[in-house]
């Protein structure tokens, strides 16, 4: 079974709308997928809380800030 890796990368601020990525992932309901969230900002804690409320804590990984020089390796790991 292949896991599909969804990814959001950006500053976790309202203007970037990271909550939309989380809500869309929740609606997908795919058992064989994960969401990786790369970035930091004022919405970090509320996104973690929302993932828990959606019972997605096991399927969503919050990696925090990743230096730009390391982002290509993460982009290569993502499918969407």
PDB file of C-alpha atoms in Angstrom:
ATOM      1  CA  UNK A   1       0.000   0.000   0.000  1.00  0.00           C
ATOM      2  CA  UNK A   2       1.367   3.402  -0.987  1.00  0.00           C
ATOM      3  CA  UNK A   3       1.017   6.439   1.244  1.00  0.00           C
ATOM      4  CA  UNK A   4       0.141   9.715  -0.438  1.00  0.00           C
ATOM      5  CA  UNK A   5       2.006  12.657   1.090  1.00  0.00           C
ATOM      6  CA  UNK A   6       0.227  16.011   1.072  1.00  0.00           C
ATOM      7  CA  UNK A   7       2.271  19.048   2.013  1.00  0.00           C
ATOM      8  CA  UNK A   8       1.770  22.619   3.138  1.00  0.00           C
ATOM      9  CA  UNK A   9       4.850  24.819   3.287  1.00  0.00           C
ATOM     10  CA  UNK A  10       4.664  28.438   4.363  1.00  0.00           C
ATOM     11  CA  UNK A  11       4.461  30.835   7.247  1.00  0.00           C
ATOM     12  CA  UNK A  12       1.580  29.827   9.490  1.00  0.00           C
ATOM     13  CA  UNK A  13      -0.352  33.088   9.298  1.00  0.00           C
ATOM     14  CA  UNK A  14      -3.971  33.803   8.410  1.00  0.00           C
ATOM     15  CA  UNK A  15      -3.109  35.321   5.010  1.00  0.00           C
ATOM     16  CA  UNK A  16      -1.474  32.036   3.889  1.00  0.00           C
ATOM     17  CA  UNK A  17      -4.572  30.060   5.002  1.00  0.00           C
ATOM     18  CA  UNK A  18      -2.863  26.906   6.343  1.00  0.00           C
ATOM     19  CA  UNK A  19      -6.136  25.976   8.030  1.00  0.00           C
ATOM     20  CA  UNK A  20      -7.608  25.387   4.578  1.00  0.00           C
ATOM     21  CA  UNK A  21      -5.014  22.699   3.900  1.00  0.00           C
ATOM     22  CA  UNK A  22      -5.863  21.009   7.188  1.00  0.00           C
ATOM     23  CA  UNK A  23      -9.626  21.184   6.643  1.00  0.00           C
ATOM     24  CA  UNK A  24      -9.332  19.906   3.053  1.00  0.00           C
ATOM     25  CA  UNK A  25      -7.150  17.039   4.231  1.00  0.00           C
ATOM     26  CA  UNK A  26      -9.753  16.153   6.863  1.00  0.00           C
ATOM     27  CA  UNK A  27     -12.501  16.074   4.228  1.00  0.00           C
ATOM     28  CA  UNK A  28     -10.418  13.783   2.048  1.00  0.00           C
ATOM     29  CA  UNK A  29     -10.703  11.047   4.652  1.00  0.00           C
ATOM     30  CA  UNK A  30      -8.065   8.894   3.006  1.00  0.00           C
ATOM     31  CA  UNK A  31      -6.672   6.147   5.219  1.00  0.00           C
ATOM     32  CA  UNK A  32      -3.471   5.935   3.179  1.00  0.00           C
ATOM     33  CA  UNK A  33      -2.376   9.577   3.285  1.00  0.00           C
ATOM     34  CA  UNK A  34      -0.516  11.992   5.540  1.00  0.00           C
ATOM     35  CA  UNK A  35      -0.228  15.768   5.681  1.00  0.00           C
ATOM     36  CA  UNK A  36       3.122  17.391   6.376  1.00  0.00           C
ATOM     37  CA  UNK A  37       2.995  20.989   7.570  1.00  0.00           C
ATOM     38  CA  UNK A  38       6.267  22.902   7.247  1.00  0.00           C
ATOM     39  CA  UNK A  39       6.446  26.337   8.774  1.00  0.00           C
ATOM     40  CA  UNK A  40       6.060  28.318  11.939  1.00  0.00           C
ATOM     41  CA  UNK A  41       3.995  31.279  12.981  1.00  0.00           C
ATOM     42  CA  UNK A  42       1.156  32.449  15.187  1.00  0.00           C
ATOM     43  CA  UNK A  43      -1.260  29.729  13.991  1.00  0.00           C
ATOM     44  CA  UNK A  44       1.079  26.834  14.865  1.00  0.00           C
ATOM     45  CA  UNK A  45      -0.585  25.885  18.171  1.00  0.00           C
ATOM     46  CA  UNK A  46      -4.145  26.364  16.944  1.00  0.00           C
ATOM     47  CA  UNK A  47      -3.456  24.139  13.924  1.00  0.00           C
ATOM     48  CA  UNK A  48      -2.127  21.381  16.180  1.00  0.00           C
ATOM     49  CA  UNK A  49      -5.237  21.718  18.347  1.00  0.00           C
ATOM     50  CA  UNK A  50      -7.507  21.611  15.296  1.00  0.00           C
ATOM     51  CA  UNK A  51      -5.771  18.493  13.976  1.00  0.00           C
ATOM     52  CA  UNK A  52      -6.381  16.847  17.347  1.00  0.00           C
ATOM     53  CA  UNK A  53     -10.042  17.916  17.325  1.00  0.00           C
ATOM     54  CA  UNK A  54     -10.387  16.347  13.876  1.00  0.00           C
ATOM     55  CA  UNK A  55      -8.722  13.164  15.232  1.00  0.00           C
ATOM     56  CA  UNK A  56      -5.888  13.612  12.746  1.00  0.00           C
ATOM     57  CA  UNK A  57      -2.942  13.842  15.138  1.00  0.00           C
ATOM     58  CA  UNK A  58      -1.533  10.558  13.814  1.00  0.00           C
ATOM     59  CA  UNK A  59      -1.843  11.639  10.170  1.00  0.00           C
ATOM     60  CA  UNK A  60      -0.614  15.246  10.328  1.00  0.00           C
ATOM     61  CA  UNK A  61       3.045  16.041  11.016  1.00  0.00           C
ATOM     62  CA  UNK A  62       3.987  19.560  12.072  1.00  0.00           C
ATOM     63  CA  UNK A  63       7.685  19.995  11.343  1.00  0.00           C
ATOM     64  CA  UNK A  64       8.074  23.653  12.256  1.00  0.00           C
ATOM     65  CA  UNK A  65      10.565  25.880  10.491  1.00  0.00           C
ATOM     66  CA  UNK A  66      12.866  24.138   7.987  1.00  0.00           C
ATOM     67  CA  UNK A  67      15.780  26.135   6.501  1.00  0.00           C
ATOM     68  CA  UNK A  68      15.315  27.004   2.830  1.00  0.00           C
ATOM     69  CA  UNK A  69      18.408  25.004   1.900  1.00  0.00           C
ATOM     70  CA  UNK A  70      16.716  21.805   3.154  1.00  0.00           C
ATOM     71  CA  UNK A  71      13.291  22.355   1.562  1.00  0.00           C
ATOM     72  CA  UNK A  72      14.050  20.542  -1.723  1.00  0.00           C
ATOM     73  CA  UNK A  73      14.411  17.204   0.052  1.00  0.00           C
ATOM     74  CA  UNK A  74      10.981  17.685   1.635  1.00  0.00           C
ATOM     75  CA  UNK A  75       9.415  18.788  -1.655  1.00  0.00           C
ATOM     76  CA  UNK A  76      10.742  15.597  -3.250  1.00  0.00           C
ATOM     77  CA  UNK A  77       9.016  13.532  -0.561  1.00  0.00           C
ATOM     78  CA  UNK A  78       5.635  15.114  -1.223  1.00  0.00           C
ATOM     79  CA  UNK A  79       3.063  13.983  -3.758  1.00  0.00           C
ATOM     80  CA  UNK A  80       0.651  16.942  -3.487  1.00  0.00           C
TER      81      UNK A  80
END
